[in-house]
Coordinates of C-alpha atoms and ligand atoms in Angstrom, one line a residue:
X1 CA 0.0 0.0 0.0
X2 CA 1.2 3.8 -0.9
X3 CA 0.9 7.4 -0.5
X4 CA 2.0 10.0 -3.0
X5 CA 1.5 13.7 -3.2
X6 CA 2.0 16.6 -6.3
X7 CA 0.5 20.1 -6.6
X8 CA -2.4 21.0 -9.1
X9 CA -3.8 24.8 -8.9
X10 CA -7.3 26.3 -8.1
X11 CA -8.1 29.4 -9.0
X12 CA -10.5 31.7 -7.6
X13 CA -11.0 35.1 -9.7
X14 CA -7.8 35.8 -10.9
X15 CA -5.7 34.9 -7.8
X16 CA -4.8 31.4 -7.5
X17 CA -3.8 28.8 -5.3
X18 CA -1.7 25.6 -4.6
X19 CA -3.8 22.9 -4.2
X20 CA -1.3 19.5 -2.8
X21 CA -2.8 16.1 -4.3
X22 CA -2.4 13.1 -2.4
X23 CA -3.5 9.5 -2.7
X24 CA -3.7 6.7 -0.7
X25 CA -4.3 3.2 -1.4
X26 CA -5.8 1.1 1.1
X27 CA -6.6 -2.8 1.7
X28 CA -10.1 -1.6 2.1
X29 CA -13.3 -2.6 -0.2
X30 CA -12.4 -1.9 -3.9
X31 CA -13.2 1.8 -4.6
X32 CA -12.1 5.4 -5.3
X33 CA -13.5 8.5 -3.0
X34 CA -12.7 12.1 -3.8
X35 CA -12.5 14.2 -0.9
X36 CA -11.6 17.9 -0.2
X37 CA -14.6 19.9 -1.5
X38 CA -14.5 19.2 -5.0
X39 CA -17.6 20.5 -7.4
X40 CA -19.8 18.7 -8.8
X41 CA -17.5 18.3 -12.5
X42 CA -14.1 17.7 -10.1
X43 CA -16.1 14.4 -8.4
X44 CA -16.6 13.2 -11.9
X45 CA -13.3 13.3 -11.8
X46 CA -12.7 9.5 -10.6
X47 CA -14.7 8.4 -13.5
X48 CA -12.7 10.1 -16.1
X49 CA -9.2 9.1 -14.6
X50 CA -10.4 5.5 -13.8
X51 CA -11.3 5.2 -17.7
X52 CA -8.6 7.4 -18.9
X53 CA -6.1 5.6 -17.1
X54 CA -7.1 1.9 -18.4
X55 CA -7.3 3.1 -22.2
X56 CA -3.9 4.6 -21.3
X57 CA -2.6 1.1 -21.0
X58 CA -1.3 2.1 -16.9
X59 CA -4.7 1.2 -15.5
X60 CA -5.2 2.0 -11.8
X61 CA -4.6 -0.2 -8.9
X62 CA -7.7 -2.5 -8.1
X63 CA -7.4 -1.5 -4.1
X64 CA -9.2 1.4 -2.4
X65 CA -7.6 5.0 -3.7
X66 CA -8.4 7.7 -1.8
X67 CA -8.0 11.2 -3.0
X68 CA -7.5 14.5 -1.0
X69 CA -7.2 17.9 -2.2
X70 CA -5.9 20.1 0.3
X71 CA -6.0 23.0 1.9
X72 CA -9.6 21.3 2.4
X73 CA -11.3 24.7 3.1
X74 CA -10.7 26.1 -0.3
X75 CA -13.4 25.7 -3.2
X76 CA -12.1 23.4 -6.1
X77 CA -13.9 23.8 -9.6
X78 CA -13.5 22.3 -13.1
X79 CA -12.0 19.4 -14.8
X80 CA -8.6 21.2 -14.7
X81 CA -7.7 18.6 -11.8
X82 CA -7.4 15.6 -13.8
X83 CA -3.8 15.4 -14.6
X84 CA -2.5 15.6 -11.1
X85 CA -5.2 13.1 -9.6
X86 CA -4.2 10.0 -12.3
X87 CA -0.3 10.7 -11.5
X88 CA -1.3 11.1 -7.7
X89 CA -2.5 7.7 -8.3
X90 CA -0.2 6.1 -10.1
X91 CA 2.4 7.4 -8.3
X92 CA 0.8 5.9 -5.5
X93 CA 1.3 2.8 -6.2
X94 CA 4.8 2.9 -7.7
X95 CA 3.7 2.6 -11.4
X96 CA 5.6 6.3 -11.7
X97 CA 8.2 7.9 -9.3
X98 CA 6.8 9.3 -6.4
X99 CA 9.8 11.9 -6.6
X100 CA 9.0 13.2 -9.9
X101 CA 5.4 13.6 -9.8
X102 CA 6.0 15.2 -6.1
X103 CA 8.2 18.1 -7.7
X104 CA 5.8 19.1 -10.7
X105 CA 2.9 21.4 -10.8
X106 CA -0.4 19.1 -13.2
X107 CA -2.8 20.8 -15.4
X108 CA -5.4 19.3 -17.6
X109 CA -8.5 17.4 -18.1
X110 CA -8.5 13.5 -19.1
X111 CA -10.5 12.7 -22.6
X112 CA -11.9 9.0 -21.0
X113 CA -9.4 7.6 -24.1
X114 CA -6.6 8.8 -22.3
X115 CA -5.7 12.2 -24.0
X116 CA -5.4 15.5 -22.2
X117 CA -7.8 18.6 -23.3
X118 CA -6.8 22.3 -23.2
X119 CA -7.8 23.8 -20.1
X120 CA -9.4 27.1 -19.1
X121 CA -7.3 29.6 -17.0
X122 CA -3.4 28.0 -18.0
X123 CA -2.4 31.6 -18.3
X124 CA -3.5 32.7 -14.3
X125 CA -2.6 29.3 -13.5
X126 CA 1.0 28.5 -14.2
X127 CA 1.6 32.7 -13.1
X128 CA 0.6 31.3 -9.9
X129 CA 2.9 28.3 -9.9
X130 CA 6.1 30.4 -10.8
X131 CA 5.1 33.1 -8.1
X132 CA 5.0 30.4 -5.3
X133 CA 8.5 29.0 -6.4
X134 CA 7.4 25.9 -8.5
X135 CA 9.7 25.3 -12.0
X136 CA 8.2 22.9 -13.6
X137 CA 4.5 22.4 -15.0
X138 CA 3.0 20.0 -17.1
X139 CA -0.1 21.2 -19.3
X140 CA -1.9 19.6 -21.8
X141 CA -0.1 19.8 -25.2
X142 CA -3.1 22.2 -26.9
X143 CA -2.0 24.6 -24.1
X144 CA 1.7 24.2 -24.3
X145 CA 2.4 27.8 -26.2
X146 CA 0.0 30.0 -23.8
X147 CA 1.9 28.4 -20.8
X148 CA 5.2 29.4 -21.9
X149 CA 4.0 32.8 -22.2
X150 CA 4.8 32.8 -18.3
X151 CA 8.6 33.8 -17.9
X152 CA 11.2 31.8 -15.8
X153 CA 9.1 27.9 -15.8
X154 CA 10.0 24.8 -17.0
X155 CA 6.8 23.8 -18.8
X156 CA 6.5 20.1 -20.5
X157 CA 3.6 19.6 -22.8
X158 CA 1.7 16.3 -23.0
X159 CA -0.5 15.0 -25.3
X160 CA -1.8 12.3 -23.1
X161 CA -1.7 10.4 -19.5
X162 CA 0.5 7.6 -21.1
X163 CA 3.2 10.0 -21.9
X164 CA 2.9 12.1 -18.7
X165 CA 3.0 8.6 -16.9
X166 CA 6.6 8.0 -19.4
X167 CA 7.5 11.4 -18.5
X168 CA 7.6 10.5 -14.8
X169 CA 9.3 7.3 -15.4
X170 CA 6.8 4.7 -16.0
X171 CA 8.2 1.7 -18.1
X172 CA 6.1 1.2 -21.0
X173 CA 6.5 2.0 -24.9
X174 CA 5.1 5.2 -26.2
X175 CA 1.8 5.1 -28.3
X176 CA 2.1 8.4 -30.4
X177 CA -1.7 9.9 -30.2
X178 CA -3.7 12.7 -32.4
X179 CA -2.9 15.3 -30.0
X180 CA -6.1 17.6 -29.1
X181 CA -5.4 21.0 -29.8
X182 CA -6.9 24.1 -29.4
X183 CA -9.4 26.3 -30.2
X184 CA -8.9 30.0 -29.8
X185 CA -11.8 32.3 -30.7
X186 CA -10.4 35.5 -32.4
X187 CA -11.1 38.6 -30.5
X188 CA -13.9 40.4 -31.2
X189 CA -12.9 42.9 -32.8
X190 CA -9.8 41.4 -35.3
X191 CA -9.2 44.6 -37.1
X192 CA -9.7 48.4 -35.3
X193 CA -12.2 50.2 -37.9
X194 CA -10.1 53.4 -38.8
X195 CA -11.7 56.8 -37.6
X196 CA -11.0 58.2 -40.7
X197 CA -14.0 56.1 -42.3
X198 CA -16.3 58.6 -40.2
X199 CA -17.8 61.8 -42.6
X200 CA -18.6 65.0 -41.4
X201 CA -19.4 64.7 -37.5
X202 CA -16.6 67.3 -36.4
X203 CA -17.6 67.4 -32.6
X204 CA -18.3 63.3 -32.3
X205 CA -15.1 62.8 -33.8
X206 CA -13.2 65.1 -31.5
X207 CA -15.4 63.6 -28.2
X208 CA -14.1 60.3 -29.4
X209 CA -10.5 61.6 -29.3
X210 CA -10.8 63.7 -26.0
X211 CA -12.5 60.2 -24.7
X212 CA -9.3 58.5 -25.3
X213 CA -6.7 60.9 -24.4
X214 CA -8.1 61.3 -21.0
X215 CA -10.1 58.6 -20.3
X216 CA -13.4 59.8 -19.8
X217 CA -16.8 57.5 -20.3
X218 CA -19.1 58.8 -22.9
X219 CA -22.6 59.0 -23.7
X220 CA -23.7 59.4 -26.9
X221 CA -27.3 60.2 -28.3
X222 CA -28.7 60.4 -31.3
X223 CA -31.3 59.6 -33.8
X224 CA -31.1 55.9 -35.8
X225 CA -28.7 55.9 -38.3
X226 CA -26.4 59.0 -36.9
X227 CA -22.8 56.8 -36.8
X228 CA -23.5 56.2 -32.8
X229 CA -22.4 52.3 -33.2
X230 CA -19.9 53.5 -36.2
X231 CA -18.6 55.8 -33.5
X232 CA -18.3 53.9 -29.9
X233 CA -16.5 50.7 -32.7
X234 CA -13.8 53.2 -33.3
X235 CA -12.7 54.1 -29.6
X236 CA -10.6 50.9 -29.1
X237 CA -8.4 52.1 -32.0
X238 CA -7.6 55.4 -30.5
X239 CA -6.6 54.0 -27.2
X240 CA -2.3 53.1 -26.9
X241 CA -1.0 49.8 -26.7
X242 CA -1.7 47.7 -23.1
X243 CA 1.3 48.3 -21.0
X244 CA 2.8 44.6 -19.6
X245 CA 0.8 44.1 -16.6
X246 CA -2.8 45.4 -18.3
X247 CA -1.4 42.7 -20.8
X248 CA -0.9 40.4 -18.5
X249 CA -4.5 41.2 -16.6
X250 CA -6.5 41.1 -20.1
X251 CA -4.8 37.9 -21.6
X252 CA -5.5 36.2 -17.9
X253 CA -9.0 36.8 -18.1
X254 CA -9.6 35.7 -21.8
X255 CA -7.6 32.6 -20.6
X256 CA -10.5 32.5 -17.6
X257 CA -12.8 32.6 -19.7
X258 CA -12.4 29.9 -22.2
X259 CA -11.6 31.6 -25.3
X260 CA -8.1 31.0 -25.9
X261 CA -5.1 32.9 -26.2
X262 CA -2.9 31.3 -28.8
X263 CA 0.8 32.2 -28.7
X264 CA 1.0 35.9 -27.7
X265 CA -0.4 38.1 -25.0
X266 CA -2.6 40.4 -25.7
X267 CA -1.8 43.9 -26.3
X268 CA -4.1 46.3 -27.6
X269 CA -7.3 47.0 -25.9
X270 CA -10.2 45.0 -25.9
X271 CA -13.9 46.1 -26.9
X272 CA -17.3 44.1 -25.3
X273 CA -20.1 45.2 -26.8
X274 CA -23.1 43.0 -24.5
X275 CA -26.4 42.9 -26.4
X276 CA -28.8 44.5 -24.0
X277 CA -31.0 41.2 -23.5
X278 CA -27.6 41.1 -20.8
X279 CA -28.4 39.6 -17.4
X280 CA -26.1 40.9 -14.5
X281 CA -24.2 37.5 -14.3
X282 CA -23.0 38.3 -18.2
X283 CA -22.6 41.6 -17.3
X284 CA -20.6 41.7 -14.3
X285 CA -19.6 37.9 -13.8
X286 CA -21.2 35.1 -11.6
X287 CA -22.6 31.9 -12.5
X288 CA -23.1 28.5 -10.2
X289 CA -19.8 26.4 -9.3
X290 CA -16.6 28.2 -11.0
X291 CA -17.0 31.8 -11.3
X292 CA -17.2 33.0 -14.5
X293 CA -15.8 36.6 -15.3
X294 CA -18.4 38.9 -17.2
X295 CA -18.5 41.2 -19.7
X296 CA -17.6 44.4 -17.4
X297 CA -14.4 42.4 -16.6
X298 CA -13.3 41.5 -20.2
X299 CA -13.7 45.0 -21.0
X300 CA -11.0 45.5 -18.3
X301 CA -8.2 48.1 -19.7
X302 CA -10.3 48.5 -23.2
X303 CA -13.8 49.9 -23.9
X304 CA -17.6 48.5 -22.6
X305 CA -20.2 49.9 -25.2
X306 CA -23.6 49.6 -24.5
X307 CA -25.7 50.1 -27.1
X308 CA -29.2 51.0 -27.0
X309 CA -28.6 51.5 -23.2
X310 CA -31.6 52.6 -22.4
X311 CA -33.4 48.8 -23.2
X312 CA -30.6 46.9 -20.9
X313 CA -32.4 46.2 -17.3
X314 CA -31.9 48.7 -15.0
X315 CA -30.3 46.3 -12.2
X316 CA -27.8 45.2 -15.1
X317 CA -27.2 48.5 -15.6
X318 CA -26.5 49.7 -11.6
X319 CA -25.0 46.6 -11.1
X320 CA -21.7 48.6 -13.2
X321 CA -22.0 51.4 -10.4
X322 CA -19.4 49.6 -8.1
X323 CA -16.8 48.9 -11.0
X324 CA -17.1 52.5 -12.7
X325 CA -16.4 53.1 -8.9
X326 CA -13.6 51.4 -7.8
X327 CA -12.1 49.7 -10.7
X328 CA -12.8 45.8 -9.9
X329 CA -15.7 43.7 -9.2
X330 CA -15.9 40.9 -6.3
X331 CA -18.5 38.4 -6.6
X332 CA -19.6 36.7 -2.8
X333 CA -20.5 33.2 -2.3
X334 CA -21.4 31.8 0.7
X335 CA -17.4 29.9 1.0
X336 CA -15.6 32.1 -1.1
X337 CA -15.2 35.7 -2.6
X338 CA -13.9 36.3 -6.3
X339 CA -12.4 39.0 -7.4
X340 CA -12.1 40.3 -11.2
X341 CA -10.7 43.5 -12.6
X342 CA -13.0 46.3 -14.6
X343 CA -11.8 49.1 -15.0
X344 CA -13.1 49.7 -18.6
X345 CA -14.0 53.1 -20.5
X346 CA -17.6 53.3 -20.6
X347 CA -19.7 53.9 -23.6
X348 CA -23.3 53.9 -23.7
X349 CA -25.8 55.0 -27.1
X350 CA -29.5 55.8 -27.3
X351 CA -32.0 56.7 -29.4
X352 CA -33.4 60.3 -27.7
X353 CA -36.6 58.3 -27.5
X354 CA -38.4 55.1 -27.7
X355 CA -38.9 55.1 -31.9
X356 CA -35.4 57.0 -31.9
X357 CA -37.2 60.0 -34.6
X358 CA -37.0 62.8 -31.5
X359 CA -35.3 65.9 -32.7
X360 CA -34.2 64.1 -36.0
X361 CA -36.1 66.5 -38.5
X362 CA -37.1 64.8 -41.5
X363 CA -39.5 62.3 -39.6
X364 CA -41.9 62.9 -36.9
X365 CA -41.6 61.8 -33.6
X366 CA -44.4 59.4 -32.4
X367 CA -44.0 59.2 -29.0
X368 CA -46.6 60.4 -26.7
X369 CA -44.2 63.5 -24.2
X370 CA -44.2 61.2 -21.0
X371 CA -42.7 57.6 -23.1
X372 CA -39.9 59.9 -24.3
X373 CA -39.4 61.3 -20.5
X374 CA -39.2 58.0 -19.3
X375 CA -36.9 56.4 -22.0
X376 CA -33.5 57.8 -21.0
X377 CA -34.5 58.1 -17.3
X378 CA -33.9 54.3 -17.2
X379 CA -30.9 54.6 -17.0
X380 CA -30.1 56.5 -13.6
X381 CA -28.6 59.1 -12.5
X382 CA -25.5 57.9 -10.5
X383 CA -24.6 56.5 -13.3
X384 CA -24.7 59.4 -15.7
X385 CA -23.1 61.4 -12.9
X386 CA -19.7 59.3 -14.2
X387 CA -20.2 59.8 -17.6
X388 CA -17.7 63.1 -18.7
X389 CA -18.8 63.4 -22.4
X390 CA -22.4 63.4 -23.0
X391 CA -22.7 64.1 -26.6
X392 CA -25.6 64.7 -29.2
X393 CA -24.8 63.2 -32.3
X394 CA -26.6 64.2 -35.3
X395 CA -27.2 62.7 -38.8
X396 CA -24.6 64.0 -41.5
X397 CA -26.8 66.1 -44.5
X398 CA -25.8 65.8 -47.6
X399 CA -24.0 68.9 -47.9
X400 CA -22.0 68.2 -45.0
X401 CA -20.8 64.4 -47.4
X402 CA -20.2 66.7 -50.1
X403 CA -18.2 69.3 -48.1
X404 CA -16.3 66.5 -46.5
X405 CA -15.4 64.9 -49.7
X406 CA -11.9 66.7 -50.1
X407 CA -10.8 67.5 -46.5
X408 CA -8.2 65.5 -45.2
X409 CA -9.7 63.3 -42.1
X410 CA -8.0 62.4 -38.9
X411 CA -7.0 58.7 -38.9
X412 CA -6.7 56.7 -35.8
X413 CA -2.9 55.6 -36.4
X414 CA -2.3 59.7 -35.9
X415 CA -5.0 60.6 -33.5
X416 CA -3.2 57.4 -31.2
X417 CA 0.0 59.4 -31.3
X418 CA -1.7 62.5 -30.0
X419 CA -3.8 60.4 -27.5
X420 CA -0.2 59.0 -26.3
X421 CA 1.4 62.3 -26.0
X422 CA -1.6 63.5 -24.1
X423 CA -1.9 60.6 -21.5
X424 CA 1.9 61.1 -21.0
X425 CA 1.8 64.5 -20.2
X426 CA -1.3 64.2 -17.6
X427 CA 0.6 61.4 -15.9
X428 CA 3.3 63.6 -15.6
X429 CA 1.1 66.7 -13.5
X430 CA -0.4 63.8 -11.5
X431 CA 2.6 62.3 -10.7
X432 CA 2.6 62.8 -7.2
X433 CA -1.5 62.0 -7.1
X434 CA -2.8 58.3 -6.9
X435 CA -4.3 59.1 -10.5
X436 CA -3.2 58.6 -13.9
X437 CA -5.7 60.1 -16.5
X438 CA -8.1 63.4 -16.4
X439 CA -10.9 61.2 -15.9
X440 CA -10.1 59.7 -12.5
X441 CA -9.0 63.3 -10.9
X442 CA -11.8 64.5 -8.2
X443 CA -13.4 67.7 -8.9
X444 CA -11.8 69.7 -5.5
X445 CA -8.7 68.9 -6.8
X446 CA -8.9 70.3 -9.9
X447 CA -10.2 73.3 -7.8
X448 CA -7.3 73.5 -5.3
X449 CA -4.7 75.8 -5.0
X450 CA -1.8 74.1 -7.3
X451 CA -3.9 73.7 -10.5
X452 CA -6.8 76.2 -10.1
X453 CA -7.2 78.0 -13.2
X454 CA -7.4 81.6 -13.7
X455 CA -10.7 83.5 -13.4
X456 CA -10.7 85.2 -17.1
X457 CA -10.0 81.6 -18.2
X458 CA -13.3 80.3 -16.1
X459 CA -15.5 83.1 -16.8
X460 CA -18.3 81.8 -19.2
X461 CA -18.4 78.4 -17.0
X462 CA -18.9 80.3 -13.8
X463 CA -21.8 82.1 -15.5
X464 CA -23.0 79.1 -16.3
X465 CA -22.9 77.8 -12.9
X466 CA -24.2 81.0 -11.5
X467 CA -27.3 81.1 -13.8
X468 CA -28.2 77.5 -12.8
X469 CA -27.4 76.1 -16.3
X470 CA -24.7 73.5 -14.9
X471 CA -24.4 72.1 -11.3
X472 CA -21.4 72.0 -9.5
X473 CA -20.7 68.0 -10.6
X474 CA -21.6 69.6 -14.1
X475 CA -18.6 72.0 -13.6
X476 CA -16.0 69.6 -12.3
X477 CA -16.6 67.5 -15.5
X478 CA -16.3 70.5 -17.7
X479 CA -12.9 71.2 -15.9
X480 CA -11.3 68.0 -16.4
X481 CA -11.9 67.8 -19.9
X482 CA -10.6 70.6 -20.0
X483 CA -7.7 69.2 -19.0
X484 CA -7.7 67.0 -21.5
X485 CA -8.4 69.0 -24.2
X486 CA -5.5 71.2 -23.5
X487 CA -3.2 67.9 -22.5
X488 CA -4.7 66.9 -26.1
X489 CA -3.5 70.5 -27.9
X490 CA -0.2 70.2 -26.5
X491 CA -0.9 73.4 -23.7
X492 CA 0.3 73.4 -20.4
X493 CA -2.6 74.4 -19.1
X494 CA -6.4 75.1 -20.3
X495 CA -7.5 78.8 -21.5
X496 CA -10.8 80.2 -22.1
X497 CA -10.8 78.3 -25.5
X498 CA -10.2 74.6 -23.7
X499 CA -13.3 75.3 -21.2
X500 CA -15.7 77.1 -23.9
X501 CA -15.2 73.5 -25.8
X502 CA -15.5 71.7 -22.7
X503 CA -18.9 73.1 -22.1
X504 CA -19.9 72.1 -25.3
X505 CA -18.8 68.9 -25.5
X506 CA -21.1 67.7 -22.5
X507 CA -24.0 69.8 -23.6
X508 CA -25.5 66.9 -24.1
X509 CA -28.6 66.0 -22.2
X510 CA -28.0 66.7 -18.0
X511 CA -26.0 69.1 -16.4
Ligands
ADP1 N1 -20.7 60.4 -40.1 C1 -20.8 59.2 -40.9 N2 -19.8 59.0 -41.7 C2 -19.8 57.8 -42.5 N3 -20.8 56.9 -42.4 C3 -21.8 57.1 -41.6 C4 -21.8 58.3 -40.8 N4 -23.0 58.2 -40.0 C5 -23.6 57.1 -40.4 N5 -22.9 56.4 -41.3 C6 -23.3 55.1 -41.9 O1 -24.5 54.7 -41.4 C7 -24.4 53.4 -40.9 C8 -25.3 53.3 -39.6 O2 -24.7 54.0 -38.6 P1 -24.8 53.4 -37.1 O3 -23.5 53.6 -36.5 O4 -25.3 52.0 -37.1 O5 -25.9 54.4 -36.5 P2 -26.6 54.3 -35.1 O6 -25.9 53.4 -34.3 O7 -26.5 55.8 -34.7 O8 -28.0 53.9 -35.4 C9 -23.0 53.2 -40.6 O9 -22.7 51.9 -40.7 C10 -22.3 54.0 -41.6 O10 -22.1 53.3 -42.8
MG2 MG1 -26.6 51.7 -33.4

């Protein structure tokens, strides 16, 4: 009889843990328990590795194999558990060194023939191993490239159980197998649209640009047909490349999340556009067992457009009031809390009203007054209050196509340049602030002492304020962008100009 140990890793958000795996083989009845609060997929798990290790040709001992996963406390989800609960096993009972299996770190879920499938959440996964001082893993072969993305691990790919059992000395031939590879879903949105496809539409155009240079949410409304989709799809291109832990952050999630990272990390921003049928476990994360990251959190470090905003629910919608706050999301359960980033750039589009004609022009509105009152107060106001940029966007005429025809237009390649330059020179006056970009700056900061700006330069914003046309929140948010829009121009500081466009760019529909 035997006992062997090796390390497999759960994860629980983002942050993961070492799980030790030991087994134990008994002269008791025939049989093999799982113990250590596995989930209901992880106690299939004796199933799987029973058949997978018998098609393997190393089948398992015919005594009583018990299996713990320890610390016991800690929630265990997934098939991802396989790998290390066959070896454990085999190990056990000599078939493989007990010194070899002891020293590696197992991913993987058994195929019942004996082959090892790709696993969500490598990525997270072996990070955690390396940080706790492991240097070796062993992951399933169709998961091989995103696990040496990790610097500074030894990581040995497998194709199946038999040659993980070879690896770790087990006497027996190799059977070469049709490896399973696979599957990664291209990101969503393969190739930026250029903003340079956008006619006419001076003021969206520049919102978009201010958006990204300073990192403000937007709103943006408008009648059917204006370019409010064409728009909000063009925001991701304007943003700079993900710096190495945002890369790190994004690429861990997709890896969460199922979809595959291929050979590279991430690096530009990602764009989640929810359909508005949304519930607030796809919004924000959740689900039963393993817990899932949602669309808020995929959107981390990249854009969340939320089109048609005002049909999403209204408790999907609220539910993005904590991470617009504070920049992550945790999700409770009764034995565990998960955390997710998401800090995303907000953007949201409506139609002014319920059949979207309201202020258009050429056709008639047919709302009844009250319908088209309550269509954009769905969506509430503590969560307008974040939003910097609310902008009216209108349909382009056809003068305005004709006009545009020969003026040179701003294309995202150059606007990025600008949006870089601008973002470096707001971290730079922050520097000694916890912030980073306009958008995060309070509004009695921006009204202090070291950066307060002149009176002439204020002047038309504090008659705004003073004839009740803008509240005081209304007046912070025309301040920092502001900010931005002198950050964006290249000026040390804003002038009357900078504010007098700042006003207008959040004209929009509160104040
Ligand atoms: N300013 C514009 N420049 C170029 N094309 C535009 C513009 N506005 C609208 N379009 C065209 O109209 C189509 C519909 O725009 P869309 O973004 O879907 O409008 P909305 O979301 O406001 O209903 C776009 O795909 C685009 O081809
Ligand atoms: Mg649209």
């Amino acid at each position: 009889m035997g006992i062997a140990r090796t390390h497999a890793v759960a994860l629980l958000g983002l942050t993961g843990a070492l799980v030790e795996v030991e087994a134990d083989i008994s002269a008791q009845l025939p049989g093999m328990i799982l113990i250590g609060l596995p989930d209901a997929a992880l106690s299939q798990a004796t199933q799987r590795v029973r058949a997978a290790a018998a098609n393997s040709g190393c089948p398992l001992t015919v005594h009583r194999l018990t299996i713990n996963l320890s610390p016991a406390a800690l929630p265990k989800h997934g098939a991802g558990f396989d790998l290390a609960i066959a070896l454990a096993c085999l190990a056990a009972d000599s078939t493989i060194s007990q010194v070899s299996v002891g020293k590696v770190v197992h991913f993987g879920e058994l195929a019942l023939d004996g082959r090892l499938r790709p696993t969500p959440g490598i990525l997270p996964g072996v990070m955690t191993a390396a940080r706790l001082g492991h240097t070796t893993v062993m992951v399933p072969i169709g998961n091989e490239a995103e696990a040496r993305l990790v610097p500074d691990i030894r990581v040995i790919g497998v194709a199946s159980l038999r040659d993980a059992a070879i690896w770790h000395g087990a006497n027996l031939p190799t059977i070469p197998v049709e490896p399973i590879l696979a599957t990664t879903v291209p990101s969503s949105l393969a190739a930026e649209p250029d903003l340079a496809d956008v006619i006419g539409n001076d003021d969206a155009i520049l919102a978009l640009q201010i958006a990204a240079a300073g990192g403000h949410h937007v709103f943006l409304l408008g009648p059917p047909g204006a370019g409010k989709t064409m728009l909000a799809a063009r925001l991701p291109g304007l943003l700079p490349d993900l710096d190495p832990a945002s890369s790190l952050e994004v690429s861990s999630l997709r890896s969460l999340s199922g979809l595959g990272l291929g050979d590279a990390l991430i690096t530009r921003p990602p764009w989640e556009a929810p359909h508005h049928t949304a519930t607030a476990a796809a919004m924000v994360g959740g689900g039963n067992g393993q817990i899932r990251p949602g669309a808020a959190s995929q959107a981390s470090h990249g854009v969340l457009f939320l089109d048609e905003a005002p049909e999403f629910a209204s408790p999907v919608l609220d539910a993005l009031r904590q991470p617009l706050e504070s920049g992550w999301i945790s999700i409770h359960r009764a034995n565990a809390v998960a955390h997710f980033p998401a800090s995303f750039q907000l953007v949201m589009a409506a139609n002014p009203c319920p059949c979207g004609q309201y202020g258009a022009g050429d056709l008639s509105c047919t709302c009844p007054p009250n319908a088209r009152r309550r269509y954009l107060a769905r969506i509430s106001g503590p969560l307008l209050d974040r939003i910097d940029i609310q902008l009216n966007v209108k349909r382009i005429t056809a003068a305005q196509l004709r006009l545009a025809a020969g003026t040179q237009r701003v294309t995202s390649i150059s606007a990025r340049d600008r949006v870089v330059a601008a973002r470096a020179a707001a971290a730079e006056r922050l520097g000694s602030t916890p912030w980073t970009v306009n958008s995060q700056v309070p509004g009695p900061w921006l009204r202090g002492a070291p950066v307060r700006l002149a009176p002439a330069c204020t002047a038309g914003l504090d008659r705004a304020l003073e004839r009740g046309g803008i509240t005081m929140r209304g007046y912070d948010r025309v301040l920092r962008i502001a900010w931005t829009l002198a950050d964006y121009d290249g000026l040390t500081s804003p002038g009357a100009d900078q504010v007098g466009q700042a006003l207008y760019l959040r004209k929009g529909m509160t104040s």
